[in-house]
Coordinates of C-alpha atoms and ligand atoms in Angstrom, one line a residue:
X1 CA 76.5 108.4 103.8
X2 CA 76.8 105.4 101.3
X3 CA 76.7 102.1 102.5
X4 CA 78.5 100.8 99.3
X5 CA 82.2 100.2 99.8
X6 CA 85.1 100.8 97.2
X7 CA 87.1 97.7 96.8
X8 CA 90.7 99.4 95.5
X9 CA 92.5 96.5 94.6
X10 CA 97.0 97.3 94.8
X11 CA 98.1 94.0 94.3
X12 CA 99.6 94.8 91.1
X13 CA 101.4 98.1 92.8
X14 CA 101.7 98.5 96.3
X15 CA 101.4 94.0 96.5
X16 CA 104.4 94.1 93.3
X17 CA 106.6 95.8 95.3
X18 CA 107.3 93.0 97.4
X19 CA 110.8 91.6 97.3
X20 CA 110.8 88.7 94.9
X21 CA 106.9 89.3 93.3
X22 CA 107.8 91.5 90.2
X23 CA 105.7 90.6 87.5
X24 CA 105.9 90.9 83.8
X25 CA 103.1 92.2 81.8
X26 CA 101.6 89.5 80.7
X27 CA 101.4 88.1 84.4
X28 CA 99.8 91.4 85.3
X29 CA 97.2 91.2 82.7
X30 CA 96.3 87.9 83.5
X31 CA 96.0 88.6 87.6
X32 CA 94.4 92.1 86.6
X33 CA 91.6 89.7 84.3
X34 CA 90.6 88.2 87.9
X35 CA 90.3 91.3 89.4
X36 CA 87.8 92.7 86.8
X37 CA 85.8 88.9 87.4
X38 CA 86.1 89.0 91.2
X39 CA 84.4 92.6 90.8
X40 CA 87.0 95.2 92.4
X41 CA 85.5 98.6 91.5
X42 CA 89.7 99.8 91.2
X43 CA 92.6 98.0 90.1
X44 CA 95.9 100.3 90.8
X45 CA 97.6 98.6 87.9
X46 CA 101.6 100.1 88.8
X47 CA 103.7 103.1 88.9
X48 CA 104.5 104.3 85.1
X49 CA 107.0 106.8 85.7
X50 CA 109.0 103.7 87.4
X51 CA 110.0 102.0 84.5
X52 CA 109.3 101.4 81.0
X53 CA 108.3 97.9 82.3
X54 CA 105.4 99.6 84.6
X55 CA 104.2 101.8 81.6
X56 CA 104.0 99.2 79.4
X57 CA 101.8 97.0 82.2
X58 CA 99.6 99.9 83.2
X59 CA 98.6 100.9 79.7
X60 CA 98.1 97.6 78.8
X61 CA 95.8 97.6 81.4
X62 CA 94.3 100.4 80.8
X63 CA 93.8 99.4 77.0
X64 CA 92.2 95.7 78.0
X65 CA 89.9 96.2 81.2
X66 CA 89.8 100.1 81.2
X67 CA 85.7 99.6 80.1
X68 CA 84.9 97.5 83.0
X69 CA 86.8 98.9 85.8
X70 CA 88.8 102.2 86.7
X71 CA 92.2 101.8 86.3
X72 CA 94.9 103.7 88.3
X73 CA 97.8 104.8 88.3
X74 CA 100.5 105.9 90.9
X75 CA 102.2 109.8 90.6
X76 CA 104.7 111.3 93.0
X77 CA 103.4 114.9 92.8
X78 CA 105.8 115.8 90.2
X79 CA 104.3 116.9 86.8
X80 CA 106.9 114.2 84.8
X81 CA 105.1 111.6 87.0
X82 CA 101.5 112.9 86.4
X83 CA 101.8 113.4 82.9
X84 CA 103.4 109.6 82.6
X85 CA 100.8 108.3 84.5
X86 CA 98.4 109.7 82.4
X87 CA 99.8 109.0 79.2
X88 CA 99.6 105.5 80.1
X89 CA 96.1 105.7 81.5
X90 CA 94.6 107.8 78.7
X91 CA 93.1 105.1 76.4
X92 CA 90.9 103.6 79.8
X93 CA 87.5 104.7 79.5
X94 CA 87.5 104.7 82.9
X95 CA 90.6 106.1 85.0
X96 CA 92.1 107.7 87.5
X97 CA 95.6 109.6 88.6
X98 CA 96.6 108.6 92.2
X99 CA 99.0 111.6 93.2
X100 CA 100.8 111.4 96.7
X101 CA 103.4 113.3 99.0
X102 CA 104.7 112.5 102.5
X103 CA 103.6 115.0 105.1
X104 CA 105.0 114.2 108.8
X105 CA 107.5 116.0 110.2
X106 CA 109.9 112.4 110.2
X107 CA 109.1 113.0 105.7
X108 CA 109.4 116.3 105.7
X109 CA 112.5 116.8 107.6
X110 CA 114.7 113.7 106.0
X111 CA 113.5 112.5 102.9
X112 CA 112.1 116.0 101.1
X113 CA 113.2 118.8 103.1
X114 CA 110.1 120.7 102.5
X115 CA 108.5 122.9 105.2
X116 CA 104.7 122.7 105.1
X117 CA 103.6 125.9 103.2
X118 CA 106.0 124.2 100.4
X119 CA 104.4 120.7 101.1
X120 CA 101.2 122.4 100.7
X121 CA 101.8 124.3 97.4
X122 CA 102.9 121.1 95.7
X123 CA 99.9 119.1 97.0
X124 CA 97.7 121.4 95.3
X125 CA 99.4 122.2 92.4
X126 CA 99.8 118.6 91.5
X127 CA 96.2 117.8 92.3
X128 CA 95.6 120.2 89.8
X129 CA 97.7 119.6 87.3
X130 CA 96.6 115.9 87.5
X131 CA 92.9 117.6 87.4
X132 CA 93.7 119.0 83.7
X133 CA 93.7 115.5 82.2
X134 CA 91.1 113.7 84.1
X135 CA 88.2 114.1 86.3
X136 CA 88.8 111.0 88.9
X137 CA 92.1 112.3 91.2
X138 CA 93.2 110.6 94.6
X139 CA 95.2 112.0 96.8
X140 CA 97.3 110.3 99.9
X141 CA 99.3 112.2 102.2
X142 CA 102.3 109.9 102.6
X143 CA 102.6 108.7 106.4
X144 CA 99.7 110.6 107.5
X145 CA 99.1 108.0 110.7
X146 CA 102.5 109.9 111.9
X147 CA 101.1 113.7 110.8
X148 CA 100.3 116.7 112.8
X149 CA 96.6 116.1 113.0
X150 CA 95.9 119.6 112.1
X151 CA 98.4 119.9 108.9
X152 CA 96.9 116.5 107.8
X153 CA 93.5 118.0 108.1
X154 CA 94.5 121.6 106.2
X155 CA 96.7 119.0 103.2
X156 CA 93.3 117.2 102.7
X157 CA 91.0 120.1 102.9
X158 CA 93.4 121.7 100.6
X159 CA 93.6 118.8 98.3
X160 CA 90.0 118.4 98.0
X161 CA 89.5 122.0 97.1
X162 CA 92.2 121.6 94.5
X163 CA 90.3 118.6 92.7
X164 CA 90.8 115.7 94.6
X165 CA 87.6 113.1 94.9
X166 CA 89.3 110.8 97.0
X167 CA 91.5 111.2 100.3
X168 CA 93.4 108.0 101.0
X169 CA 95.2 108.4 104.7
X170 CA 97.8 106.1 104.5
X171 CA 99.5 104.0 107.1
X172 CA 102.5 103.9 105.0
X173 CA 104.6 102.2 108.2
X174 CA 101.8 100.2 109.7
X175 CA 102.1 102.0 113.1
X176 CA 98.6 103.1 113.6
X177 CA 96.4 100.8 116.0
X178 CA 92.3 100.6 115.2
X179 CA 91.3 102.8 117.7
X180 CA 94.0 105.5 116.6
X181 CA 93.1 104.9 113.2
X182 CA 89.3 105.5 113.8
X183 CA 89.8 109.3 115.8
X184 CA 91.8 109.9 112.5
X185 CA 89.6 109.6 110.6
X186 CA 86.3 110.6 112.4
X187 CA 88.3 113.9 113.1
X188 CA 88.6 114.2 109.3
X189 CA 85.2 114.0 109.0
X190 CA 84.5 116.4 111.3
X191 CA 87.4 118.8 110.7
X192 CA 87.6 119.0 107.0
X193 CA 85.0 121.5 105.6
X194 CA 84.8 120.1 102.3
X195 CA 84.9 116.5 103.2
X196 CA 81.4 115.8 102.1
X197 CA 83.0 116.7 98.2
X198 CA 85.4 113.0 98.8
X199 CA 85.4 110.0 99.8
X200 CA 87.9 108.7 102.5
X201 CA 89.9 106.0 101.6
X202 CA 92.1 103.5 103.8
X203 CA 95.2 102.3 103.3
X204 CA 96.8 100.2 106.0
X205 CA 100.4 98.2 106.4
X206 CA 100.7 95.1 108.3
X207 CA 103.7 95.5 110.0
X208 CA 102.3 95.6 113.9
X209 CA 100.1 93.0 112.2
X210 CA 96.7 95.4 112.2
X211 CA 96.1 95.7 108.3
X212 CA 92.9 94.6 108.6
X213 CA 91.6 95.4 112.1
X214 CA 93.0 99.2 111.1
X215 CA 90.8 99.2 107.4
X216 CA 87.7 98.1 109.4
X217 CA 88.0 101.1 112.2
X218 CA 88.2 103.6 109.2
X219 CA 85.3 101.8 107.8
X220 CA 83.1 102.6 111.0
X221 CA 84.3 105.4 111.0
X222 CA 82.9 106.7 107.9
X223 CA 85.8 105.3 105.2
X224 CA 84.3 104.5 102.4
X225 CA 87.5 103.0 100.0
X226 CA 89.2 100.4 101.2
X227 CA 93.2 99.6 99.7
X228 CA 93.9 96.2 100.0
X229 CA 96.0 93.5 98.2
X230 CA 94.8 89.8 97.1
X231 CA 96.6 87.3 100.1
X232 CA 97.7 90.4 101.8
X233 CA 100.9 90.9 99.6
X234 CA 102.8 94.0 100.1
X235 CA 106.3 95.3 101.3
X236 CA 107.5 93.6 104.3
X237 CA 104.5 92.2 106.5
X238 CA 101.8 93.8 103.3
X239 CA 98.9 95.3 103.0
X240 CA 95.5 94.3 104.3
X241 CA 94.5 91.3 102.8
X242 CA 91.0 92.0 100.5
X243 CA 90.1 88.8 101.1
X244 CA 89.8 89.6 104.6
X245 CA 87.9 92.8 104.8
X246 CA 85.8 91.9 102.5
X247 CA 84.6 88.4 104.0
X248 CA 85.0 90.8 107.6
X249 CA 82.1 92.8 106.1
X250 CA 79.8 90.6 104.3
X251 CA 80.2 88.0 107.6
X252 CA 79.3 90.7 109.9
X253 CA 77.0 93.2 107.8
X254 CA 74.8 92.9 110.7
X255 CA 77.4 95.1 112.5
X256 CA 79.1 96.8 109.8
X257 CA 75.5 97.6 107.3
X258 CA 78.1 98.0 104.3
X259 CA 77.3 96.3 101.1
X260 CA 80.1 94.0 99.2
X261 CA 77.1 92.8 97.0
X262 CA 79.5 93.8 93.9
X263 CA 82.2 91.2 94.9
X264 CA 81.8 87.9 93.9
X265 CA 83.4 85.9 96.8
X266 CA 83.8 82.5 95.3
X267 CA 86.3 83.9 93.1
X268 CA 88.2 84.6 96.2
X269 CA 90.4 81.2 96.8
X270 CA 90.9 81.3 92.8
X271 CA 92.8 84.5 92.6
X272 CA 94.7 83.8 96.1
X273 CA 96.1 80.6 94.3
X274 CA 97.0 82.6 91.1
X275 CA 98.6 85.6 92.8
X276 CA 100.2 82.9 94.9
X277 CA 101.7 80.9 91.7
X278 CA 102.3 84.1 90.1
X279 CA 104.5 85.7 92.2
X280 CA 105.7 82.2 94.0
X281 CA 104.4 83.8 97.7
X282 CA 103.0 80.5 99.2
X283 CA 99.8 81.5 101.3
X284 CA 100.3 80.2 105.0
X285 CA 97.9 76.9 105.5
X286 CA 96.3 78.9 108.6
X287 CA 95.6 82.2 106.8
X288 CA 92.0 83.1 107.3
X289 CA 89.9 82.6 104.5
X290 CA 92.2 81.5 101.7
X291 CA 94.5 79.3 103.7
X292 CA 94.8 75.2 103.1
X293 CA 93.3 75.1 106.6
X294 CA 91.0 77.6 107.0
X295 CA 87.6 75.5 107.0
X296 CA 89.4 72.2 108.2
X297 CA 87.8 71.4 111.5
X298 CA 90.0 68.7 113.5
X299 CA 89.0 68.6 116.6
X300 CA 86.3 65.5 117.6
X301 CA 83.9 68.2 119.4
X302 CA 83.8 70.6 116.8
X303 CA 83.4 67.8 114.0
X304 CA 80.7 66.5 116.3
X305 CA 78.9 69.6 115.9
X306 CA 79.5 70.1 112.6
X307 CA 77.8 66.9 112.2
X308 CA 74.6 68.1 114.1
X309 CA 74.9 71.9 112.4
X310 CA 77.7 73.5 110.6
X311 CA 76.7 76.8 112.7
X312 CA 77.8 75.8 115.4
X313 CA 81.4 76.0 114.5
X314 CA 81.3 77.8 111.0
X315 CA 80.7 81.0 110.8
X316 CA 81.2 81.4 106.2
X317 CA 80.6 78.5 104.2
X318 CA 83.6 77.4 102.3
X319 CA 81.8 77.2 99.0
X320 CA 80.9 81.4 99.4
X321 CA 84.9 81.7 99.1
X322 CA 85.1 79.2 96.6
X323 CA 86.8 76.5 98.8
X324 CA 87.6 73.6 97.2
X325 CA 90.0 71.8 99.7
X326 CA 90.0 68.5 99.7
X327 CA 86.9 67.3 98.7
X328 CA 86.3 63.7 97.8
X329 CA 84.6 64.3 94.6
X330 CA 85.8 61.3 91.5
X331 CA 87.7 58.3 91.0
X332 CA 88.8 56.1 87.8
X333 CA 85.5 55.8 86.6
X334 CA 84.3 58.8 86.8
X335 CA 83.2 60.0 83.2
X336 CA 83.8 62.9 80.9
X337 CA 80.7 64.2 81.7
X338 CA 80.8 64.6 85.3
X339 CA 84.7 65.7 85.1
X340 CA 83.4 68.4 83.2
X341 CA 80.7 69.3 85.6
X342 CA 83.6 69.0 88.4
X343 CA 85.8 71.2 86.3
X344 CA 83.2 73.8 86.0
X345 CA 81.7 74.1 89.8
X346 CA 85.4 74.6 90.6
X347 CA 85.1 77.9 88.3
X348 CA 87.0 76.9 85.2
X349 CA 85.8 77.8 81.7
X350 CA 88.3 75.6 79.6
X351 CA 88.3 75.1 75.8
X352 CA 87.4 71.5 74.1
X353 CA 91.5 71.4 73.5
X354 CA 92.5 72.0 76.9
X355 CA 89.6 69.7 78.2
X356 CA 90.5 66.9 76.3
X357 CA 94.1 67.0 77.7
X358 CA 93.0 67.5 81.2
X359 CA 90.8 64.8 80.9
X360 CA 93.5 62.6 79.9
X361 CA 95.7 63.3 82.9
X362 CA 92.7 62.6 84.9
X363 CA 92.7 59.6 83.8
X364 CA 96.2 58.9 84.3
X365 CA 96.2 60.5 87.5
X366 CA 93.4 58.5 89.1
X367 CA 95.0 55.0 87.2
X368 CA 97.6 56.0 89.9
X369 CA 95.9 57.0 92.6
X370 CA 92.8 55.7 94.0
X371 CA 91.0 58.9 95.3
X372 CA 91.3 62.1 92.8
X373 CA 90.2 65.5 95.0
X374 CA 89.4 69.2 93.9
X375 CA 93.1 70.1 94.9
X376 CA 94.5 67.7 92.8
X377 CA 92.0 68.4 89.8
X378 CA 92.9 72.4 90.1
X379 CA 96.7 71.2 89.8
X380 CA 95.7 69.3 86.8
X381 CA 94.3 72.1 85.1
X382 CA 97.4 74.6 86.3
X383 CA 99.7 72.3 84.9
X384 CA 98.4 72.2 81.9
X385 CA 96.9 76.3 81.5
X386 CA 100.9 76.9 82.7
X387 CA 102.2 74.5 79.8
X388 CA 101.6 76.4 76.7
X389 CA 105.5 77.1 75.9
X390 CA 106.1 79.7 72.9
X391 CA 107.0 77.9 69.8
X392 CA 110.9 78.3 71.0
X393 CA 110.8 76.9 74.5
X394 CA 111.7 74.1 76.3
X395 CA 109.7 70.8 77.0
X396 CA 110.4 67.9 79.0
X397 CA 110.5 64.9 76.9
X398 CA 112.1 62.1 79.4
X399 CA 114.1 61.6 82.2
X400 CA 116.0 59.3 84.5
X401 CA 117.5 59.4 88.0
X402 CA 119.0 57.6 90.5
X403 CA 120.0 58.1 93.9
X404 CA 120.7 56.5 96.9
X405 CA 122.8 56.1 99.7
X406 CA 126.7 55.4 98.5
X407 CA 125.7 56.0 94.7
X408 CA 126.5 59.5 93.0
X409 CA 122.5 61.0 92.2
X410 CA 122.6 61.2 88.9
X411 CA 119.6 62.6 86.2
X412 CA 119.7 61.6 82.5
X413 CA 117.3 64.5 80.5
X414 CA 116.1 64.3 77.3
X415 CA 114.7 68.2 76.2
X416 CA 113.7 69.4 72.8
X417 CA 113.1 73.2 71.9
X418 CA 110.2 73.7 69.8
X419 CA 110.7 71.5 66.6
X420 CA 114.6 71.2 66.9
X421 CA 115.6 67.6 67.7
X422 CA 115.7 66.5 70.6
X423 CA 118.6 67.4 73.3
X424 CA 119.9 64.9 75.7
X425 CA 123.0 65.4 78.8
X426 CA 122.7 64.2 82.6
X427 CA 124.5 65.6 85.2
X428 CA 125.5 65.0 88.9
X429 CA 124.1 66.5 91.8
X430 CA 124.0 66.2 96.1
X431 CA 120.4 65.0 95.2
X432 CA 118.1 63.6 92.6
X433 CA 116.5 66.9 92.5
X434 CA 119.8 68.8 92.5
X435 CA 121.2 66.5 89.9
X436 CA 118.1 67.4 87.6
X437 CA 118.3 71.1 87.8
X438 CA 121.8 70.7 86.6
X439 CA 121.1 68.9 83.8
X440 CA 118.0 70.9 82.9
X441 CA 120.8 73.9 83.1
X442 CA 123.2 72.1 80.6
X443 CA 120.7 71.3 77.8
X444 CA 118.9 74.8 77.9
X445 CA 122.0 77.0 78.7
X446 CA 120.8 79.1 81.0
X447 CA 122.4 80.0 83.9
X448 CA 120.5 80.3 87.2
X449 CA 120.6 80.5 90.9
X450 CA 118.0 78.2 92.9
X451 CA 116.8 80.9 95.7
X452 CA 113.8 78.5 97.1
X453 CA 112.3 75.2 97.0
X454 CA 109.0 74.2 98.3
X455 CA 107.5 71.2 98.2
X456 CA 103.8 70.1 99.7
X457 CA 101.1 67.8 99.5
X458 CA 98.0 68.8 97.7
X459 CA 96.1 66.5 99.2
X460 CA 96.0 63.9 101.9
X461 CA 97.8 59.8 102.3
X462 CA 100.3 58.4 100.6
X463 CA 99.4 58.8 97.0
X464 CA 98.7 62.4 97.0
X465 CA 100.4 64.9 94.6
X466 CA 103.4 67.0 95.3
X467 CA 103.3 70.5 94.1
X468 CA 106.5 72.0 93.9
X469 CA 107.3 75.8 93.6
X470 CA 110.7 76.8 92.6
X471 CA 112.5 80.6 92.6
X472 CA 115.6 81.3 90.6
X473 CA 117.5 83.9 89.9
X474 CA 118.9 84.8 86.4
X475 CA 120.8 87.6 85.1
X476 CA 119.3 90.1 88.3
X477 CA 115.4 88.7 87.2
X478 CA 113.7 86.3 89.5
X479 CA 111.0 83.9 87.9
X480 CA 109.2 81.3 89.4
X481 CA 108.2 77.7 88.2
X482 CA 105.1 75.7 89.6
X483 CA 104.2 71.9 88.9
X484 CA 102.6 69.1 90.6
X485 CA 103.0 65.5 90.1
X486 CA 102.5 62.3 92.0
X487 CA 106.7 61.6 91.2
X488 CA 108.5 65.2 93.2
X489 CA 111.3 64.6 91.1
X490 CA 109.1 65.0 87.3
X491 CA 107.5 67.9 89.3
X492 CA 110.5 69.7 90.4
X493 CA 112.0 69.0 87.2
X494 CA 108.5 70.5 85.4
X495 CA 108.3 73.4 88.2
X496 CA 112.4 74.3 87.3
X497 CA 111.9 74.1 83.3
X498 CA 108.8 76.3 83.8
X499 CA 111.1 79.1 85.5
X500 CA 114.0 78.4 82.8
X501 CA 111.4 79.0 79.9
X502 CA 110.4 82.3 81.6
X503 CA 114.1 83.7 82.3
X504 CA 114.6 83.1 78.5
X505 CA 111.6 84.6 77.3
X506 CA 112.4 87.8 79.9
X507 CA 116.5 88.0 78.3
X508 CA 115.0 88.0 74.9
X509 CA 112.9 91.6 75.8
X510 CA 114.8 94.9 75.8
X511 CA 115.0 95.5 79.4
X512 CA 114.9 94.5 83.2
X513 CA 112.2 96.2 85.2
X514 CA 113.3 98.7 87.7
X515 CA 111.4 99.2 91.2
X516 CA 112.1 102.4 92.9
X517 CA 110.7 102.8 96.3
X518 CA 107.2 105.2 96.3
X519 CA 108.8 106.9 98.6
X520 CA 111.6 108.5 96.4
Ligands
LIG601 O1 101.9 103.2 101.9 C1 101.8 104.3 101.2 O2 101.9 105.4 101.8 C2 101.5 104.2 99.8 C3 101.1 105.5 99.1 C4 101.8 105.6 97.8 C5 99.6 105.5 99.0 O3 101.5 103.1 99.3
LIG602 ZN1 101.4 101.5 100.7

């Protein structure tokens, strides 16, 4: 048996369907690009029978990173699916169809009334009709924690003998627990006769809260693809969080002997914050690995060991995830050179352009603040990677509030849309904040609903920068908007103008993205 694992990254499938997270192509693209750097040997990039949307990402996909890693695509085992899924992933040199069908009695009963010599029929004939256009064919049994061990071990002997070179068993409800999960599938191992011609994937929901626990008993017990999503995103509680599993296995190879040489784990806190910005789902401070607090040691006896040896109470080094946190690193005087070096070690390759406009908020940023940290350095370059409007959008060019207790908050905004002169109105609100978005809505004219507001600190004391994240939702779309700033109010009115810009840019193309349920 291998040792190596399959990282099978779903974060832009299974992780998309999560209320609020659609993404547009060129989001997609840009979170696929980090999962080709951080070394996932899969990227599921969407469902292209789901929309023209979902097509249009996957064979974009396909077209861009389909050389360096195997892109996939989702099927219900219907031959319109299969042969959609393939047209988008055709031009990827390296690809794969991922057919699936539901198979316990709860499925078969009330969502496909299908006995199982007819569940069986279609597995197989879609497995092979899939086969026809490409060599590389999953297959998951939909819901197999809750199927009849035996049918689930005749579907997958079936489907193997039909073409299928990997068996995913899903835990489509998350209801399985890890010892469960492991007699699964060790009996799958031992009861399916041509199991030696796949390998067995996992994939695992979080709703009981075992994701992860559940994708490690499958891996002792002989899985050897893991699904998993970047921050854990999925459906309501997710999927198992890559970040986990895969810092689960390298921490403890000693127990597990599986290699995640291929991953490059200081990529890992870079593409939890951009699936985070990207899809506006803020990662909890405490979550393990990629959360605000997960190397911060508080506590005067463990920072008194820490002192004497960081084993005693650290069991990863933060660096290995590419931690950045909030590291004392420059100050005013700090020069180009070593704000470049800074810029770098935190894993950004940025043009001369870009640099020199960095540099100068730096600058500005540390004339305001005495102590500058990674956190607040990553924010600079966010802010200004995010600010590239198209030549028609919106930019901030001044504003004014004021506010206080028996006065009427009131923002004053001057806008300009690409060259067109500039655009000034003000507006009341119940807040300063409130009385911005309104006057950012009368200058742009576009109407949109505020669905969340978050505001934190990137770093620590008095001076340190907000970052705001907005949510809104226009014309059935949600977008979401992310600045920071030392002032809330010019980084809520950034964050909101970010989202604005991107509702426009959506109601200029054809048409909304649809997301059917996989189940239907
Ligand atoms: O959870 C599930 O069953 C799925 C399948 C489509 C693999 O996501
Ligand atoms: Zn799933």
């Amino acid at each position: 048996m291998s040792d190596r694992i399959i990282i099978f990254d779903t974060t832009l499938r299974d992780g998309e369907q999560s209320p609020g997270c659609s993404m547009n192509t060129e989001e997609k693209l840009e979170v696929a690009g980090a999962l080709v750097e951080l070394g996932v040997d899969i990227i599921e990039a969407g469902f292209p029978i789901a929309s023209p949307g979902d097509f249009e990402a996957v064979q974009a996909i396909a077209r861009k990173f389909g050389d360096r890693t195997t892109i996939c695509g989702l099927a219900r085992s219907r031959d319109e699916d299969i042969d959609r899924a393939w047209n988008a992933l055709k031009d990827a040199e390296k690809k794969r169809i991922h057919v699936f069908l539901a198979t316990s009695s709860i499925h078969r009963q009330f969502k496909l009334k299908m006995d199982k010599p007819e569940i069986l029929q279609r597995a197989v004939d879609s497995v092979k009709r899939a086969k026809g256009y490409c060599d590389n064919i999953e297959f998951s049994p939909e819901d197999a924690v809750r199927t009849e061990l035996d049918f689930l071990t005749e579907v997958v002997e079936k489907a193997i003998e039909a073409g299928a070179t990997t068996v995913n068993i899903p835990d489509t409800v998350g209801y399985a627990t890890p010892k469960q999960y492991f007699d699964c599938i060790s009996h799958l191992k031992k009861h399916v006769r041509n199991i030696d011609r796949a390998i067995i994937s996992s994939h695992c929901h979080n709703d009981l809260g075992l994701a992860v626990a559940n994708s490690l008993a499958a891996v002792e017990a002989g899985a050897r693809q893991v699904e998993c999503t970047i921050n854990g995103l999925g459906e309501r509680a997710g999927n198992a969080a890559l970040e986990e599993i895969v810092m689960a296995l390298r921490t403890r190879s000693d127990f597990y002997g599986i290699d995640t040489s291929h991953i490059n784990t200081r990529k890992l806190c870079g593409i939890s914050r951009t699936v985070s910005t990207i899809t506006g789902m803020l990662v909890q401070r405490n979550k393990a690995i990629v959360g605000q607090n997960a190397f911060a040691h508080e506590a005067g006896i463990h920072q008194h060991g820490m002192l004497q040896d960081r084993s005693t109470y650290e069991i990863m080094r933060p660096e290995d995830v590419g931690f950045t946190g909030a590291n004392l690193v420059l100050g005013k005087h700090s020069g180009r050179h070593a704000f470049r070096d800074r810029v770098t070690h935190l894993g950004h390759a940025l043009d001369d352009a870009t640099f020199e406009q960095v540099f100068s908020d730096f600058i500005a940023l540390a004339d305001k603040k005495k102590d500058v940290y990674d956190s607040d350095i990553v924010a600079l370059i966010e802010n200004r990677i995010g600010d590239e409007p198209a030549a028609d959008q919106w930019k901030l060019i001044s504003f004014h509030t004021s506010a206080g207790m028996g006065t009427i908050p009131t923002a004053t905004m001057q806008l300009q849309q690409g060259e067109s002169p500039v655009r000034c109105d003000a507006a009341t609100g119940d807040g300063p904040v409130d009385a911005v978005f309104r006057a950012l809505q009368r200058i742009t004219g576009i109407p949109a609903e505020l669905k969340n507001y978050t505001v934190r600190s990137l770093s620590v004391g008095q001076e340190a920068q907000g970052e705001v994240l907005v949510e809104i939702a226009a014309k059935n779309r949600i977008h979401h908007g992310k600045a920071a700033s030392t002032d809330i109010i010019e980084a809520s009115a950034l964050a909101y103008l970010r989202a604005l810009n991107k509702a426009a840019a959506a109601q200029a193309l054809p048409q909304p993205p649809m997301h059917p349920q996989h189940s239907r």
